[in-house]
Structures are given as C-alpha cells and as structure tokens.
Amino acid sequence: IDHIRIADIVTCTNEKLYAEIKKINKNVYILPNALPYDEDQCKNDVTNSDKIRFIWAGSATHEKDIAILKRPMQRIAADPYIKSKAHFQICGYEPENSIKTPIWHRMIDNFLCGFKVPGNVREGLPVDLYINFYKDADAVLVPLVDSLFNSMKSNLKVLEAAVKNLPVIASNVEPYASCPHIIKVDKQSDWFEAVKKLCKDAIYRKEIGQINGD
C-alpha cells in the first residue's frame, strides 16, 4: 500500500482492482491483460493425441487452489472410463527451487493422487515459451479459492486457453464467474461431471473450446 501511495502512476488489469487502488492513489490506469494471438507461442498449433489431455499450469503460489482438486481427482482416478480416455498434466514444476519444491510435491500429489506416469509433471518454461504447455492439451482446469485477493485477478488463464481454442473448467468465482464461455464449477462433484462430459463428447469439447477462442 505504501508503494501504491507514493507512485506517480499505477497500472492494474481490471475495474475491480482499479476501484480499490483509486482509494489510495488517483493516478491509476487499467491495462487489461492481453496476448498476441496467432503470433509466436500464441499460434493455434495444438498437437494430436490418442488421449484427452487435461492440464493445469501455474506456479507454487497456487497450492490452496490445487488442493480444491484433491477429492475430485481421487474420484476421477478411480473411474475406469476416464482413466482409459484421459491424461492429466501439472505444468510449472520448479525442481531446483529448494524452498518451493516441497510445495510442488504436495500440489502434485493432490493433482495426480500420487499416481505419476511420464509426462504428468512438466517443468516450468520461460515467459516467452510457457504457453507452449497448452499445445499439448485438450482442456484446461482452473481451480481458484474464493477470496477478495483472487477476485481482483484478471482472467488470464482463460485467455491463455483461448489461444489454442481449448475449453476451460473453472471455479465459479471471480474473476472466472464473469467469463461467459467456460464450464463453471459450483461444488466438488461438478469437477468430476465436467471432466467426464468432455471425455465422452468430442463435439461438445470442440464447440466449447472454439467459443472460448472466438
């Protein structure tokens, strides 16, 4: 807050955060998050796979968000149909960071239920390459704890998925509650149902992804 107060200019990504910052510093401007669609890593160049690939991509700051998926992923892992059709990846792992590695191990266990196969855990990429994670995906999972801090984030994860025309399953909390073209989760069982529907219905999966991309 002290840094915001003394700054000559403050920028933020959305109106909700703008309203809070303006109480502290009136010289605030909105610069919405955006991506250079159809350029470099943001080209729609998804690879093919015989599995339906669900990914989560992020940093170790999302431990509590990933914890939301622990019980749904246990149920998903126990379902023979989903297990035969789907492949799950957690992207962003930092093996060389001794402080964050234990956090990552907890996140990996919650996401993969302790069951790891080659390709399930992918190491982080630099900022000019990280959207390449989405090349090897068919759908994106975006769990998010409902909090004031999180509500002031931008909808960047949805924008990232849109680069590759991927469907998104996300917690029905801000900033994702305001996104019109994603699959929203209100309760724990919704994660399982949404994943299974995307596994079973290729047309639905493609349509939801295309709408998000558009």
PDB file of C-alpha atoms in Angstrom:
ATOM      1  CA  ILE A   1       0.000   0.000   0.000  1.00  0.00           C
ATOM      2  CA  ASP A   2       2.888   2.383   0.777  1.00  0.00           C
ATOM      3  CA  HIS A   3       4.360   1.742  -2.674  1.00  0.00           C
ATOM      4  CA  ILE A   4       0.999   2.415  -4.339  1.00  0.00           C
ATOM      5  CA  ARG A   5       0.586   5.613  -2.339  1.00  0.00           C
ATOM      6  CA  ILE A   6       3.926   7.147  -3.392  1.00  0.00           C
ATOM      7  CA  ALA A   7       3.867   6.017  -7.047  1.00  0.00           C
ATOM      8  CA  ASP A   8       3.458   8.630  -9.803  1.00  0.00           C
ATOM      9  CA  ILE A   9       1.333   6.217 -11.851  1.00  0.00           C
ATOM     10  CA  VAL A  10      -0.220   2.852 -11.002  1.00  0.00           C
ATOM     11  CA  THR A  11      -1.480   0.320 -13.551  1.00  0.00           C
ATOM     12  CA  CYS A  12      -3.736  -2.651 -12.986  1.00  0.00           C
ATOM     13  CA  THR A  13      -5.652  -5.164 -15.102  1.00  0.00           C
ATOM     14  CA  ASN A  14      -9.340  -4.683 -14.287  1.00  0.00           C
ATOM     15  CA  GLU A  15     -12.004  -2.340 -12.917  1.00  0.00           C
ATOM     16  CA  LYS A  16     -12.427  -4.090  -9.572  1.00  0.00           C
ATOM     17  CA  LEU A  17      -8.766  -3.670  -8.695  1.00  0.00           C
ATOM     18  CA  TYR A  18      -8.848  -0.160 -10.166  1.00  0.00           C
ATOM     19  CA  ALA A  19     -11.586   0.853  -7.712  1.00  0.00           C
ATOM     20  CA  GLU A  20      -9.529  -0.329  -4.732  1.00  0.00           C
ATOM     21  CA  ILE A  21      -6.296   1.298  -5.892  1.00  0.00           C
ATOM     22  CA  LYS A  22      -8.040   4.601  -6.601  1.00  0.00           C
ATOM     23  CA  LYS A  23      -8.840   4.904  -2.896  1.00  0.00           C
ATOM     24  CA  ILE A  24      -5.076   5.081  -2.306  1.00  0.00           C
ATOM     25  CA  ASN A  25      -3.779   6.774  -5.470  1.00  0.00           C
ATOM     26  CA  LYS A  26      -5.964   8.567  -8.001  1.00  0.00           C
ATOM     27  CA  ASN A  27      -3.374   8.245 -10.795  1.00  0.00           C
ATOM     28  CA  VAL A  28      -4.346   4.694 -11.703  1.00  0.00           C
ATOM     29  CA  TYR A  29      -4.971   3.274 -15.170  1.00  0.00           C
ATOM     30  CA  ILE A  30      -6.313  -0.042 -16.468  1.00  0.00           C
ATOM     31  CA  LEU A  31      -4.110  -2.007 -18.843  1.00  0.00           C
ATOM     32  CA  PRO A  32      -6.056  -5.236 -19.483  1.00  0.00           C
ATOM     33  CA  ASN A  33      -4.115  -8.464 -19.854  1.00  0.00           C
ATOM     34  CA  ALA A  34      -3.859  -9.467 -23.492  1.00  0.00           C
ATOM     35  CA  LEU A  35      -1.956 -11.943 -25.635  1.00  0.00           C
ATOM     36  CA  PRO A  36      -0.583 -11.648 -29.195  1.00  0.00           C
ATOM     37  CA  TYR A  37      -2.940 -14.132 -30.811  1.00  0.00           C
ATOM     38  CA  ASP A  38      -1.591 -16.034 -33.856  1.00  0.00           C
ATOM     39  CA  GLU A  39       1.989 -14.941 -33.160  1.00  0.00           C
ATOM     40  CA  ASP A  40       4.951 -16.955 -31.850  1.00  0.00           C
ATOM     41  CA  GLN A  41       3.877 -19.156 -28.908  1.00  0.00           C
ATOM     42  CA  CYS A  42       0.299 -17.887 -29.237  1.00  0.00           C
ATOM     43  CA  LYS A  43      -0.439 -19.668 -32.505  1.00  0.00           C
ATOM     44  CA  ASN A  44      -3.221 -22.248 -32.525  1.00  0.00           C
ATOM     45  CA  ASP A  45      -0.974 -25.264 -33.034  1.00  0.00           C
ATOM     46  CA  VAL A  46      -2.318 -27.947 -30.696  1.00  0.00           C
ATOM     47  CA  THR A  47      -0.720 -31.362 -31.137  1.00  0.00           C
ATOM     48  CA  ASN A  48      -2.695 -34.574 -31.622  1.00  0.00           C
ATOM     49  CA  SER A  49      -3.033 -37.321 -29.056  1.00  0.00           C
ATOM     50  CA  ASP A  50      -4.965 -40.537 -28.555  1.00  0.00           C
ATOM     51  CA  LYS A  51      -5.725 -39.285 -25.024  1.00  0.00           C
ATOM     52  CA  ILE A  52      -7.851 -36.325 -23.910  1.00  0.00           C
ATOM     53  CA  ARG A  53      -5.281 -34.160 -22.167  1.00  0.00           C
ATOM     54  CA  PHE A  54      -6.309 -32.034 -19.175  1.00  0.00           C
ATOM     55  CA  ILE A  55      -3.718 -29.575 -17.888  1.00  0.00           C
ATOM     56  CA  TRP A  56      -3.206 -27.220 -15.020  1.00  0.00           C
ATOM     57  CA  ALA A  57      -0.434 -24.634 -15.471  1.00  0.00           C
ATOM     58  CA  GLY A  58       0.826 -22.198 -12.857  1.00  0.00           C
ATOM     59  CA  SER A  59       3.235 -21.577 -10.000  1.00  0.00           C
ATOM     60  CA  ALA A  60       3.756 -22.743  -6.421  1.00  0.00           C
ATOM     61  CA  THR A  61       1.614 -19.823  -5.206  1.00  0.00           C
ATOM     62  CA  HIS A  62      -1.450 -21.903  -6.147  1.00  0.00           C
ATOM     63  CA  GLU A  63      -1.117 -24.636  -3.530  1.00  0.00           C
ATOM     64  CA  LYS A  64      -4.505 -23.852  -1.937  1.00  0.00           C
ATOM     65  CA  ASP A  65      -6.163 -23.676  -5.345  1.00  0.00           C
ATOM     66  CA  ILE A  66      -4.805 -27.073  -6.397  1.00  0.00           C
ATOM     67  CA  ALA A  67      -5.989 -28.509  -3.058  1.00  0.00           C
ATOM     68  CA  ILE A  68      -9.555 -27.925  -4.296  1.00  0.00           C
ATOM     69  CA  LEU A  69      -8.979 -30.725  -6.816  1.00  0.00           C
ATOM     70  CA  LYS A  70      -7.767 -33.364  -4.336  1.00  0.00           C
ATOM     71  CA  ARG A  71     -11.068 -35.190  -3.767  1.00  0.00           C
ATOM     72  CA  PRO A  72     -12.400 -34.687  -7.325  1.00  0.00           C
ATOM     73  CA  MET A  73      -9.152 -36.077  -8.742  1.00  0.00           C
ATOM     74  CA  GLN A  74      -9.365 -39.097  -6.435  1.00  0.00           C
ATOM     75  CA  ARG A  75     -12.800 -39.816  -7.850  1.00  0.00           C
ATOM     76  CA  ILE A  76     -11.610 -39.175 -11.402  1.00  0.00           C
ATOM     77  CA  ALA A  77      -8.630 -41.515 -10.937  1.00  0.00           C
ATOM     78  CA  ALA A  78     -10.973 -44.260  -9.706  1.00  0.00           C
ATOM     79  CA  ASP A  79     -13.278 -44.023 -12.730  1.00  0.00           C
ATOM     80  CA  PRO A  80     -12.314 -46.698 -15.315  1.00  0.00           C
ATOM     81  CA  TYR A  81     -13.771 -44.777 -18.265  1.00  0.00           C
ATOM     82  CA  ILE A  82     -11.964 -41.520 -17.536  1.00  0.00           C
ATOM     83  CA  LYS A  83      -8.762 -43.387 -16.701  1.00  0.00           C
ATOM     84  CA  SER A  84      -8.840 -45.068 -20.119  1.00  0.00           C
ATOM     85  CA  LYS A  85      -9.553 -41.837 -22.002  1.00  0.00           C
ATOM     86  CA  ALA A  86      -7.758 -39.018 -20.174  1.00  0.00           C
ATOM     87  CA  HIS A  87      -4.251 -37.874 -19.341  1.00  0.00           C
ATOM     88  CA  PHE A  88      -3.585 -35.221 -16.677  1.00  0.00           C
ATOM     89  CA  GLN A  89      -0.607 -32.855 -16.591  1.00  0.00           C
ATOM     90  CA  ILE A  90       0.555 -30.359 -13.984  1.00  0.00           C
ATOM     91  CA  CYS A  91       2.836 -27.739 -15.532  1.00  0.00           C
ATOM     92  CA  GLY A  92       5.277 -25.305 -13.962  1.00  0.00           C
ATOM     93  CA  TYR A  93       7.258 -27.558 -11.600  1.00  0.00           C
ATOM     94  CA  GLU A  94      10.449 -25.979 -10.160  1.00  0.00           C
ATOM     95  CA  PRO A  95      12.800 -28.864  -9.244  1.00  0.00           C
ATOM     96  CA  GLU A  96      15.785 -26.622  -8.499  1.00  0.00           C
ATOM     97  CA  ASN A  97      13.983 -24.351  -6.024  1.00  0.00           C
ATOM     98  CA  SER A  98      14.555 -25.908  -2.592  1.00  0.00           C
ATOM     99  CA  ILE A  99      12.033 -23.600  -0.921  1.00  0.00           C
ATOM    100  CA  LYS A 100       9.218 -24.289  -3.357  1.00  0.00           C
ATOM    101  CA  THR A 101       9.916 -27.967  -4.141  1.00  0.00           C
ATOM    102  CA  PRO A 102       8.064 -29.320  -1.039  1.00  0.00           C
ATOM    103  CA  ILE A 103       5.051 -27.174  -2.002  1.00  0.00           C
ATOM    104  CA  TRP A 104       5.191 -28.581  -5.523  1.00  0.00           C
ATOM    105  CA  HIS A 105       5.283 -32.130  -4.196  1.00  0.00           C
ATOM    106  CA  ARG A 106       2.102 -31.520  -2.222  1.00  0.00           C
ATOM    107  CA  MET A 107       0.464 -29.932  -5.269  1.00  0.00           C
ATOM    108  CA  ILE A 108       1.499 -32.844  -7.482  1.00  0.00           C
ATOM    109  CA  ASP A 109       0.129 -35.379  -5.001  1.00  0.00           C
ATOM    110  CA  ASN A 110      -3.189 -33.526  -4.775  1.00  0.00           C
ATOM    111  CA  PHE A 111      -3.490 -33.217  -8.552  1.00  0.00           C
ATOM    112  CA  LEU A 112      -2.267 -36.678  -9.552  1.00  0.00           C
ATOM    113  CA  CYS A 113      -3.392 -38.590  -6.429  1.00  0.00           C
ATOM    114  CA  GLY A 114       0.139 -39.925  -6.020  1.00  0.00           C
ATOM    115  CA  PHE A 115      -0.052 -41.681  -9.402  1.00  0.00           C
ATOM    116  CA  LYS A 116       2.631 -40.394 -11.779  1.00  0.00           C
ATOM    117  CA  VAL A 117       3.399 -41.510 -15.318  1.00  0.00           C
ATOM    118  CA  PRO A 118       5.811 -39.985 -17.860  1.00  0.00           C
ATOM    119  CA  GLY A 119       4.582 -36.564 -18.942  1.00  0.00           C
ATOM    120  CA  ASN A 120       2.323 -35.969 -15.944  1.00  0.00           C
ATOM    121  CA  VAL A 121       4.675 -33.402 -14.362  1.00  0.00           C
ATOM    122  CA  ARG A 122       6.262 -30.776 -16.583  1.00  0.00           C
ATOM    123  CA  GLU A 123       8.924 -28.295 -15.545  1.00  0.00           C
ATOM    124  CA  GLY A 124       8.339 -24.549 -15.844  1.00  0.00           C
ATOM    125  CA  LEU A 125       9.087 -22.652 -19.040  1.00  0.00           C
ATOM    126  CA  PRO A 126      10.301 -19.042 -19.518  1.00  0.00           C
ATOM    127  CA  VAL A 127       7.651 -16.387 -20.132  1.00  0.00           C
ATOM    128  CA  ASP A 128       8.226 -16.357 -23.888  1.00  0.00           C
ATOM    129  CA  LEU A 129       7.584 -20.107 -24.108  1.00  0.00           C
ATOM    130  CA  TYR A 130       5.201 -21.072 -21.311  1.00  0.00           C
ATOM    131  CA  ILE A 131       2.025 -21.007 -23.446  1.00  0.00           C
ATOM    132  CA  ASN A 132       3.549 -23.967 -25.295  1.00  0.00           C
ATOM    133  CA  PHE A 133       2.193 -26.051 -22.394  1.00  0.00           C
ATOM    134  CA  TYR A 134      -1.225 -25.560 -23.976  1.00  0.00           C
ATOM    135  CA  LYS A 135      -0.055 -27.103 -27.273  1.00  0.00           C
ATOM    136  CA  ASP A 136      -0.237 -30.499 -25.618  1.00  0.00           C
ATOM    137  CA  ALA A 137      -3.714 -30.077 -24.144  1.00  0.00           C
ATOM    138  CA  ASP A 138      -7.360 -30.624 -24.948  1.00  0.00           C
ATOM    139  CA  ALA A 139      -8.855 -28.890 -21.899  1.00  0.00           C
ATOM    140  CA  VAL A 140      -7.714 -26.696 -19.016  1.00  0.00           C
ATOM    141  CA  LEU A 141      -8.536 -26.939 -15.301  1.00  0.00           C
ATOM    142  CA  VAL A 142      -8.607 -23.698 -13.312  1.00  0.00           C
ATOM    143  CA  PRO A 143      -9.441 -24.202  -9.618  1.00  0.00           C
ATOM    144  CA  LEU A 144      -9.452 -20.993  -7.573  1.00  0.00           C
ATOM    145  CA  VAL A 145     -10.149 -20.279  -3.912  1.00  0.00           C
ATOM    146  CA  ASP A 146     -12.933 -17.740  -3.399  1.00  0.00           C
ATOM    147  CA  SER A 147     -11.204 -14.753  -1.791  1.00  0.00           C
ATOM    148  CA  LEU A 148     -11.039 -10.975  -2.112  1.00  0.00           C
ATOM    149  CA  PHE A 149      -7.434 -11.181  -3.337  1.00  0.00           C
ATOM    150  CA  ASN A 150      -8.281 -13.734  -6.041  1.00  0.00           C
ATOM    151  CA  SER A 151     -11.360 -11.816  -7.121  1.00  0.00           C
ATOM    152  CA  MET A 152      -9.130  -8.939  -8.197  1.00  0.00           C
ATOM    153  CA  LYS A 153      -7.036 -11.057 -10.536  1.00  0.00           C
ATOM    154  CA  SER A 154      -7.511 -10.969 -14.296  1.00  0.00           C
ATOM    155  CA  ASN A 155      -8.977 -13.829 -16.340  1.00  0.00           C
ATOM    156  CA  LEU A 156      -5.549 -14.592 -17.827  1.00  0.00           C
ATOM    157  CA  LYS A 157      -5.898 -18.385 -17.632  1.00  0.00           C
ATOM    158  CA  VAL A 158      -8.995 -18.246 -19.820  1.00  0.00           C
ATOM    159  CA  LEU A 159      -7.158 -16.028 -22.315  1.00  0.00           C
ATOM    160  CA  GLU A 160      -4.255 -18.475 -22.404  1.00  0.00           C
ATOM    161  CA  ALA A 161      -6.589 -21.393 -23.141  1.00  0.00           C
ATOM    162  CA  ALA A 162      -8.352 -19.334 -25.809  1.00  0.00           C
ATOM    163  CA  VAL A 163      -5.072 -19.047 -27.739  1.00  0.00           C
ATOM    164  CA  LYS A 164      -5.368 -22.762 -28.536  1.00  0.00           C
ATOM    165  CA  ASN A 165      -9.216 -22.906 -28.656  1.00  0.00           C
ATOM    166  CA  LEU A 166      -9.334 -25.022 -25.504  1.00  0.00           C
ATOM    167  CA  PRO A 167     -12.336 -25.493 -23.207  1.00  0.00           C
ATOM    168  CA  VAL A 168     -11.895 -24.357 -19.604  1.00  0.00           C
ATOM    169  CA  ILE A 169     -13.340 -25.850 -16.429  1.00  0.00           C
ATOM    170  CA  ALA A 170     -13.026 -23.252 -13.668  1.00  0.00           C
ATOM    171  CA  SER A 171     -14.232 -22.458 -10.179  1.00  0.00           C
ATOM    172  CA  ASN A 172     -17.345 -20.279 -10.366  1.00  0.00           C
ATOM    173  CA  VAL A 173     -15.709 -17.400  -8.503  1.00  0.00           C
ATOM    174  CA  GLU A 174     -14.356 -14.082  -9.704  1.00  0.00           C
ATOM    175  CA  PRO A 175     -12.658 -13.367 -11.992  1.00  0.00           C
ATOM    176  CA  TYR A 176     -13.906 -16.509 -13.769  1.00  0.00           C
ATOM    177  CA  ALA A 177     -17.551 -16.162 -12.754  1.00  0.00           C
ATOM    178  CA  SER A 178     -17.759 -13.263 -15.213  1.00  0.00           C
ATOM    179  CA  CYS A 179     -16.344 -15.270 -18.130  1.00  0.00           C
ATOM    180  CA  PRO A 180     -19.247 -16.280 -20.402  1.00  0.00           C
ATOM    181  CA  HIS A 181     -17.798 -19.197 -22.373  1.00  0.00           C
ATOM    182  CA  ILE A 182     -16.335 -21.584 -19.824  1.00  0.00           C
ATOM    183  CA  ILE A 183     -17.605 -24.531 -17.777  1.00  0.00           C
ATOM    184  CA  LYS A 184     -18.141 -23.284 -14.217  1.00  0.00           C
ATOM    185  CA  VAL A 185     -17.871 -25.409 -11.097  1.00  0.00           C
ATOM    186  CA  ASP A 186     -20.057 -24.656  -8.079  1.00  0.00           C
ATOM    187  CA  LYS A 187     -19.455 -27.772  -5.978  1.00  0.00           C
ATOM    188  CA  GLN A 188     -16.844 -30.518  -5.701  1.00  0.00           C
ATOM    189  CA  SER A 189     -18.800 -33.103  -7.694  1.00  0.00           C
ATOM    190  CA  ASP A 190     -19.023 -30.698 -10.640  1.00  0.00           C
ATOM    191  CA  TRP A 191     -15.326 -31.232 -11.443  1.00  0.00           C
ATOM    192  CA  PHE A 192     -15.885 -34.937 -11.989  1.00  0.00           C
ATOM    193  CA  GLU A 193     -19.023 -34.428 -14.081  1.00  0.00           C
ATOM    194  CA  ALA A 194     -17.390 -31.745 -16.239  1.00  0.00           C
ATOM    195  CA  VAL A 195     -14.271 -33.839 -16.889  1.00  0.00           C
ATOM    196  CA  LYS A 196     -16.345 -36.889 -17.769  1.00  0.00           C
ATOM    197  CA  LYS A 197     -18.574 -34.925 -20.165  1.00  0.00           C
ATOM    198  CA  LEU A 198     -15.538 -33.547 -22.002  1.00  0.00           C
ATOM    199  CA  CYS A 199     -14.117 -37.080 -22.223  1.00  0.00           C
ATOM    200  CA  LYS A 200     -17.342 -38.523 -23.614  1.00  0.00           C
ATOM    201  CA  ASP A 201     -18.401 -35.785 -26.024  1.00  0.00           C
ATOM    202  CA  ALA A 202     -15.794 -34.734 -28.581  1.00  0.00           C
ATOM    203  CA  ILE A 203     -18.212 -32.388 -30.355  1.00  0.00           C
ATOM    204  CA  TYR A 204     -19.080 -30.598 -27.113  1.00  0.00           C
ATOM    205  CA  ARG A 205     -15.387 -30.367 -26.234  1.00  0.00           C
ATOM    206  CA  LYS A 206     -14.571 -28.807 -29.602  1.00  0.00           C
ATOM    207  CA  GLU A 207     -17.527 -26.405 -29.546  1.00  0.00           C
ATOM    208  CA  ILE A 208     -16.780 -25.098 -26.043  1.00  0.00           C
ATOM    209  CA  GLY A 209     -13.146 -24.606 -26.970  1.00  0.00           C
ATOM    210  CA  GLN A 210     -13.982 -22.823 -30.211  1.00  0.00           C
ATOM    211  CA  ILE A 211     -16.401 -20.465 -28.470  1.00  0.00           C
ATOM    212  CA  ASN A 212     -13.729 -19.627 -25.901  1.00  0.00           C
ATOM    213  CA  GLY A 213     -11.238 -18.976 -28.695  1.00  0.00           C
ATOM    214  CA  ASP A 214     -13.638 -16.716 -30.535  1.00  0.00           C
TER     215      ASP A 214
END
